[in-house]
Amino acid sequence: MLQTKAVRIEQDLLGEKEIPYDAYYGIQTMRAAENFPMFPWHFPRGVGLPRHRN
């Protein structure tokens, strides 16, 4: 059986775009990710953790 991915359609001045239904971001973030693919979508684990020094 073919499974379809749940998406929502968002619209801005540049047109419409499909965004994953469960995503917390919108069309502007999706367009930025397409224009600047060098940034990873995941957040590095070590960022924001306190450093322990002996």
mmCIF file with all atom_site columns, C-alpha atoms in Angstrom:
data_model
loop_
_atom_site.group_PDB
_atom_site.id
_atom_site.type_symbol
_atom_site.label_atom_id
_atom_site.label_alt_id
_atom_site.label_comp_id
_atom_site.label_asym_id
_atom_site.label_entity_id
_atom_site.label_seq_id
_atom_site.pdbx_PDB_ins_code
_atom_site.Cartn_x
_atom_site.Cartn_y
_atom_site.Cartn_z
_atom_site.occupancy
_atom_site.B_iso_or_equiv
_atom_site.pdbx_formal_charge
_atom_site.auth_seq_id
_atom_site.auth_comp_id
_atom_site.auth_asym_id
_atom_site.auth_atom_id
_atom_site.pdbx_PDB_model_num
ATOM 1  C CA . MET A 1 1  ? 0.000  0.000  0.000  1.00 0.00 ? 1  MET A CA 1
ATOM 2  C CA . LEU A 1 2  ? 1.231  3.483  -0.817 1.00 0.00 ? 2  LEU A CA 1
ATOM 3  C CA . GLN A 1 3  ? 1.492  5.770  2.192  1.00 0.00 ? 3  GLN A CA 1
ATOM 4  C CA . THR A 1 4  ? 1.030  9.478  1.701  1.00 0.00 ? 4  THR A CA 1
ATOM 5  C CA . LYS A 1 5  ? 2.871  12.010 3.795  1.00 0.00 ? 5  LYS A CA 1
ATOM 6  C CA . ALA A 1 6  ? 0.642  14.472 5.641  1.00 0.00 ? 6  ALA A CA 1
ATOM 7  C CA . VAL A 1 7  ? 1.398  17.998 4.467  1.00 0.00 ? 7  VAL A CA 1
ATOM 8  C CA . ARG A 1 8  ? -0.166 21.408 4.798  1.00 0.00 ? 8  ARG A CA 1
ATOM 9  C CA . ILE A 1 9  ? -0.171 24.051 2.097  1.00 0.00 ? 9  ILE A CA 1
ATOM 10 C CA . GLU A 1 10 ? 1.188  27.457 3.108  1.00 0.00 ? 10 GLU A CA 1
ATOM 11 C CA . GLN A 1 11 ? 1.171  30.554 0.958  1.00 0.00 ? 11 GLN A CA 1
ATOM 12 C CA . ASP A 1 12 ? 3.316  33.691 0.829  1.00 0.00 ? 12 ASP A CA 1
ATOM 13 C CA . LEU A 1 13 ? 4.119  36.354 -1.763 1.00 0.00 ? 13 LEU A CA 1
ATOM 14 C CA . LEU A 1 14 ? 6.289  33.909 -3.745 1.00 0.00 ? 14 LEU A CA 1
ATOM 15 C CA . GLY A 1 15 ? 3.586  31.252 -4.036 1.00 0.00 ? 15 GLY A CA 1
ATOM 16 C CA . GLU A 1 16 ? 2.462  28.076 -2.323 1.00 0.00 ? 16 GLU A CA 1
ATOM 17 C CA . LYS A 1 17 ? 4.584  25.363 -0.744 1.00 0.00 ? 17 LYS A CA 1
ATOM 18 C CA . GLU A 1 18 ? 3.942  22.009 0.909  1.00 0.00 ? 18 GLU A CA 1
ATOM 19 C CA . ILE A 1 19 ? 5.153  21.875 4.512  1.00 0.00 ? 19 ILE A CA 1
ATOM 20 C CA . PRO A 1 20 ? 5.107  18.684 6.627  1.00 0.00 ? 20 PRO A CA 1
ATOM 21 C CA . TYR A 1 21 ? 1.959  18.723 8.754  1.00 0.00 ? 21 TYR A CA 1
ATOM 22 C CA . ASP A 1 22 ? 3.784  18.102 12.045 1.00 0.00 ? 22 ASP A CA 1
ATOM 23 C CA . ALA A 1 23 ? 6.554  20.686 11.415 1.00 0.00 ? 23 ALA A CA 1
ATOM 24 C CA . TYR A 1 24 ? 6.874  23.643 13.781 1.00 0.00 ? 24 TYR A CA 1
ATOM 25 C CA . TYR A 1 25 ? 8.329  25.825 11.030 1.00 0.00 ? 25 TYR A CA 1
ATOM 26 C CA . GLY A 1 26 ? 6.613  27.609 8.196  1.00 0.00 ? 26 GLY A CA 1
ATOM 27 C CA . ILE A 1 27 ? 7.095  28.524 4.575  1.00 0.00 ? 27 ILE A CA 1
ATOM 28 C CA . GLN A 1 28 ? 9.816  31.140 5.202  1.00 0.00 ? 28 GLN A CA 1
ATOM 29 C CA . THR A 1 29 ? 12.004 28.606 7.018  1.00 0.00 ? 29 THR A CA 1
ATOM 30 C CA . MET A 1 30 ? 11.438 26.025 4.286  1.00 0.00 ? 30 MET A CA 1
ATOM 31 C CA . ARG A 1 31 ? 12.485 28.495 1.598  1.00 0.00 ? 31 ARG A CA 1
ATOM 32 C CA . ALA A 1 32 ? 15.577 29.507 3.598  1.00 0.00 ? 32 ALA A CA 1
ATOM 33 C CA . ALA A 1 33 ? 16.583 25.846 3.988  1.00 0.00 ? 33 ALA A CA 1
ATOM 34 C CA . GLU A 1 34 ? 16.290 25.372 0.223  1.00 0.00 ? 34 GLU A CA 1
ATOM 35 C CA . ASN A 1 35 ? 18.365 28.494 -0.478 1.00 0.00 ? 35 ASN A CA 1
ATOM 36 C CA . PHE A 1 36 ? 21.062 27.738 2.118  1.00 0.00 ? 36 PHE A CA 1
ATOM 37 C CA . PRO A 1 37 ? 21.424 23.925 2.254  1.00 0.00 ? 37 PRO A CA 1
ATOM 38 C CA . MET A 1 38 ? 24.742 24.113 4.121  1.00 0.00 ? 38 MET A CA 1
ATOM 39 C CA . PHE A 1 39 ? 23.053 24.274 7.517  1.00 0.00 ? 39 PHE A CA 1
ATOM 40 C CA . PRO A 1 40 ? 22.059 20.962 9.153  1.00 0.00 ? 40 PRO A CA 1
ATOM 41 C CA . TRP A 1 41 ? 18.478 20.497 10.313 1.00 0.00 ? 41 TRP A CA 1
ATOM 42 C CA . HIS A 1 42 ? 19.570 18.891 13.575 1.00 0.00 ? 42 HIS A CA 1
ATOM 43 C CA . PHE A 1 43 ? 20.897 20.837 16.539 1.00 0.00 ? 43 PHE A CA 1
ATOM 44 C CA . PRO A 1 44 ? 24.382 19.712 17.655 1.00 0.00 ? 44 PRO A CA 1
ATOM 45 C CA . ARG A 1 45 ? 24.175 17.906 20.976 1.00 0.00 ? 45 ARG A CA 1
ATOM 46 C CA . GLY A 1 46 ? 27.150 19.697 22.529 1.00 0.00 ? 46 GLY A CA 1
ATOM 47 C CA . VAL A 1 47 ? 25.753 23.163 21.959 1.00 0.00 ? 47 VAL A CA 1
ATOM 48 C CA . GLY A 1 48 ? 24.172 24.570 25.077 1.00 0.00 ? 48 GLY A CA 1
ATOM 49 C CA . LEU A 1 49 ? 25.556 21.943 27.448 1.00 0.00 ? 49 LEU A CA 1
ATOM 50 C CA . PRO A 1 50 ? 27.740 23.234 30.283 1.00 0.00 ? 50 PRO A CA 1
ATOM 51 C CA . ARG A 1 51 ? 31.380 22.224 30.162 1.00 0.00 ? 51 ARG A CA 1
ATOM 52 C CA . HIS A 1 52 ? 32.757 20.279 33.106 1.00 0.00 ? 52 HIS A CA 1
ATOM 53 C CA . ARG A 1 53 ? 36.302 21.171 34.125 1.00 0.00 ? 53 ARG A CA 1
ATOM 54 C CA . ASN A 1 54 ? 38.346 19.459 36.763 1.00 0.00 ? 54 ASN A CA 1
#
